[in-house]
CSV table of C-alpha atoms in Angstrom, one decimal:
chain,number,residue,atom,x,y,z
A,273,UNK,CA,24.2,-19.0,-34.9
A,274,UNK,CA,26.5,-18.1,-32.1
A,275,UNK,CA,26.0,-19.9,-29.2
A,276,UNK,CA,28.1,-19.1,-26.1
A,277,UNK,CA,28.1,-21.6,-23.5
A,278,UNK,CA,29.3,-20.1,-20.0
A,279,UNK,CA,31.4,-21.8,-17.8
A,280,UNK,CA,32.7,-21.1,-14.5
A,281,UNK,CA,36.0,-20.0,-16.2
A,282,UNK,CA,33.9,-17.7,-18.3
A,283,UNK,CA,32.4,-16.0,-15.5
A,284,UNK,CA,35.7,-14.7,-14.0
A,285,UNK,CA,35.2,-10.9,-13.7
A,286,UNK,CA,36.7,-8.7,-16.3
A,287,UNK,CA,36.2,-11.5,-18.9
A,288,UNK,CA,32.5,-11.3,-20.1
A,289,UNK,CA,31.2,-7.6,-20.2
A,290,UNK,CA,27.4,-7.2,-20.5
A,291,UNK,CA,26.0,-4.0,-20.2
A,292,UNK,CA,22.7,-3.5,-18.7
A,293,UNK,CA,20.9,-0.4,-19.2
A,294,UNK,CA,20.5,1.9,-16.1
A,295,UNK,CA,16.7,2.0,-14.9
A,296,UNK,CA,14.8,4.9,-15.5
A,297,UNK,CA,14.5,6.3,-12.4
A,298,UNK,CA,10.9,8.1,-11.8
A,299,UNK,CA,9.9,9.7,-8.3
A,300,UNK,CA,6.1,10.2,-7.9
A,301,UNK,CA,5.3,13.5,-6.2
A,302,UNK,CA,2.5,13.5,-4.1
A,303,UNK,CA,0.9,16.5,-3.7
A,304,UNK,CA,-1.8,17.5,-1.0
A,305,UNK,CA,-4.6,16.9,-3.3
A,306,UNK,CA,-3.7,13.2,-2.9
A,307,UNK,CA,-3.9,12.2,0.3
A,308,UNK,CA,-6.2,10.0,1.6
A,309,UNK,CA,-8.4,11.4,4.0
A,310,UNK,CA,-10.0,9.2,6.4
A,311,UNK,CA,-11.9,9.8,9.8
A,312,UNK,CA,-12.0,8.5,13.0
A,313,UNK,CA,-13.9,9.0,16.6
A,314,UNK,CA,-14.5,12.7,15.0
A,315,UNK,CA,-10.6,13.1,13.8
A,316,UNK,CA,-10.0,13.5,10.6
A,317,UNK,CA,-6.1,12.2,9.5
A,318,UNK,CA,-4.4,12.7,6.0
A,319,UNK,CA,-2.3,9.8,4.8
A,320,UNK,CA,0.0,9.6,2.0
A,321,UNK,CA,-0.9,7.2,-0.4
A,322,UNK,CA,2.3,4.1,0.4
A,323,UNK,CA,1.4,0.7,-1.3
A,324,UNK,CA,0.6,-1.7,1.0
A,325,UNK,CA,-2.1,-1.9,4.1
A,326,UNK,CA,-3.8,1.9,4.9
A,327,UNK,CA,-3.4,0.9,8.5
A,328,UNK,CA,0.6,0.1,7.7
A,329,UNK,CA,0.8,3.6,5.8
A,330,UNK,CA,-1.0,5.6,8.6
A,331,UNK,CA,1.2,4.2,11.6
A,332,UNK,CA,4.1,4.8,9.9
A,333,UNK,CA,3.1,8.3,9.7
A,334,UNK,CA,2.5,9.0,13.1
A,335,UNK,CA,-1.4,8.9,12.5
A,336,UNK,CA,-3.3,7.6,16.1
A,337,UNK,CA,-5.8,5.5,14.2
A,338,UNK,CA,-6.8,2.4,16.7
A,339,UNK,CA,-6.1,-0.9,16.1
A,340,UNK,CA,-6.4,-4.1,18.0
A,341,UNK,CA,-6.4,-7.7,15.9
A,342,UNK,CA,-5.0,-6.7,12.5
A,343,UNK,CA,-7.1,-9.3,10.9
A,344,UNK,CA,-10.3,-7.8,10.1
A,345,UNK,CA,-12.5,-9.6,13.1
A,346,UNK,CA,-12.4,-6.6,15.9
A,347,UNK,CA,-13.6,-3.6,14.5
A,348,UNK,CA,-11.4,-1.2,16.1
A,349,UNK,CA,-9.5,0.2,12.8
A,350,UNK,CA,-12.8,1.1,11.0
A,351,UNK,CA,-12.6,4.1,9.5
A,352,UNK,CA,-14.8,6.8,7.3
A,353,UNK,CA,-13.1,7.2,3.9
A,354,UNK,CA,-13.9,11.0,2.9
A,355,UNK,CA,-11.2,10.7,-0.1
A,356,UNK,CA,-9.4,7.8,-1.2
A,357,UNK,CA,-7.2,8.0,-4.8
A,358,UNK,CA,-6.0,4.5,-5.3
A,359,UNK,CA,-8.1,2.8,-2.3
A,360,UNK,CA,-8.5,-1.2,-2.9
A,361,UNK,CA,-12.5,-2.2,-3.3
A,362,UNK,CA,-13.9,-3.3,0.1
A,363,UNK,CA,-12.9,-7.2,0.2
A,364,UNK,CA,-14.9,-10.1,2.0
A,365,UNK,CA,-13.5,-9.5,5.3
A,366,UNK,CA,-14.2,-5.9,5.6
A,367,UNK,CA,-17.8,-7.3,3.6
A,368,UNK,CA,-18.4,-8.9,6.6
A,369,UNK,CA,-17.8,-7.2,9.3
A,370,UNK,CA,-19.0,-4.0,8.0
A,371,UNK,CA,-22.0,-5.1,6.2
A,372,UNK,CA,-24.3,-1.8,4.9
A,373,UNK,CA,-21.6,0.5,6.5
A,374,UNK,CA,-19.6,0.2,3.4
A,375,UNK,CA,-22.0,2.1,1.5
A,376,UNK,CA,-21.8,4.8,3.6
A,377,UNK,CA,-17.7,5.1,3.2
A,378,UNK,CA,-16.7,2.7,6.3
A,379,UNK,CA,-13.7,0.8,5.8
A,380,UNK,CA,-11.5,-1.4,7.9
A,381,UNK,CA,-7.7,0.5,8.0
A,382,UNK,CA,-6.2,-2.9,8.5
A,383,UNK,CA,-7.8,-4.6,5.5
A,384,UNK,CA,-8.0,-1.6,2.9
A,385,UNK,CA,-5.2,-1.9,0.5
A,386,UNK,CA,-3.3,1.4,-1.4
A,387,UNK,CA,-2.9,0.1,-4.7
């Protein structure tokens, strides 16, 4: 058994060569049929699905979706969901502010995650 033990002299570039593999890169292409589609005081807004907060995602695409706390206890980011690929389930936040509202497609932007 070979067992190289690596000491700062060891380290000194040009000495040790490991070769790592490149990573695979893959792009995902989002298409139109994607997008999330939510609405809000009768406008409806497209947002590309971006991991992370729906609120985040929509902001940083120029949507005008309201907003006040960011915490779930205001209210003001609820949305209607029409289409959501990859939309977190409601958590207990959004559970309780929203109550029955969930059932009919309500969520609250700053709380809904895209997975």
């Amino acid at each position: 058994m070979n067992n190289r033990v690596f000491t700062v002299g060891s380290l000194i570039p040009g000495r040790l060569i490991v070769k790592h593999p490149a990573p695979e890169r893959t792009e995902r292409k989002i298409n139109k049929a994607e997008g999330i589609i939510v609405e809000q005081n009768g406008k409806k807004m497209e947002i590309y699905p971006v991991k992370g907060k729906l609120l985040d995602a929509a902001l940083s695409q120029g949507k005008p979706i309201q907003y006040k706390c960011r915490k779930g206890t205001c209210g003001q980011c609820t949305v209607k969901v029409v289409n959501a690929p990859g939309l977190s389930f409601p958590n207990g936040q959004e559970r309780k502010k929203l109550k029955n509202e969930i059932t009919n497609g309500y969520r609250l932007a700053c709380q809904a995650e895209i997975l």
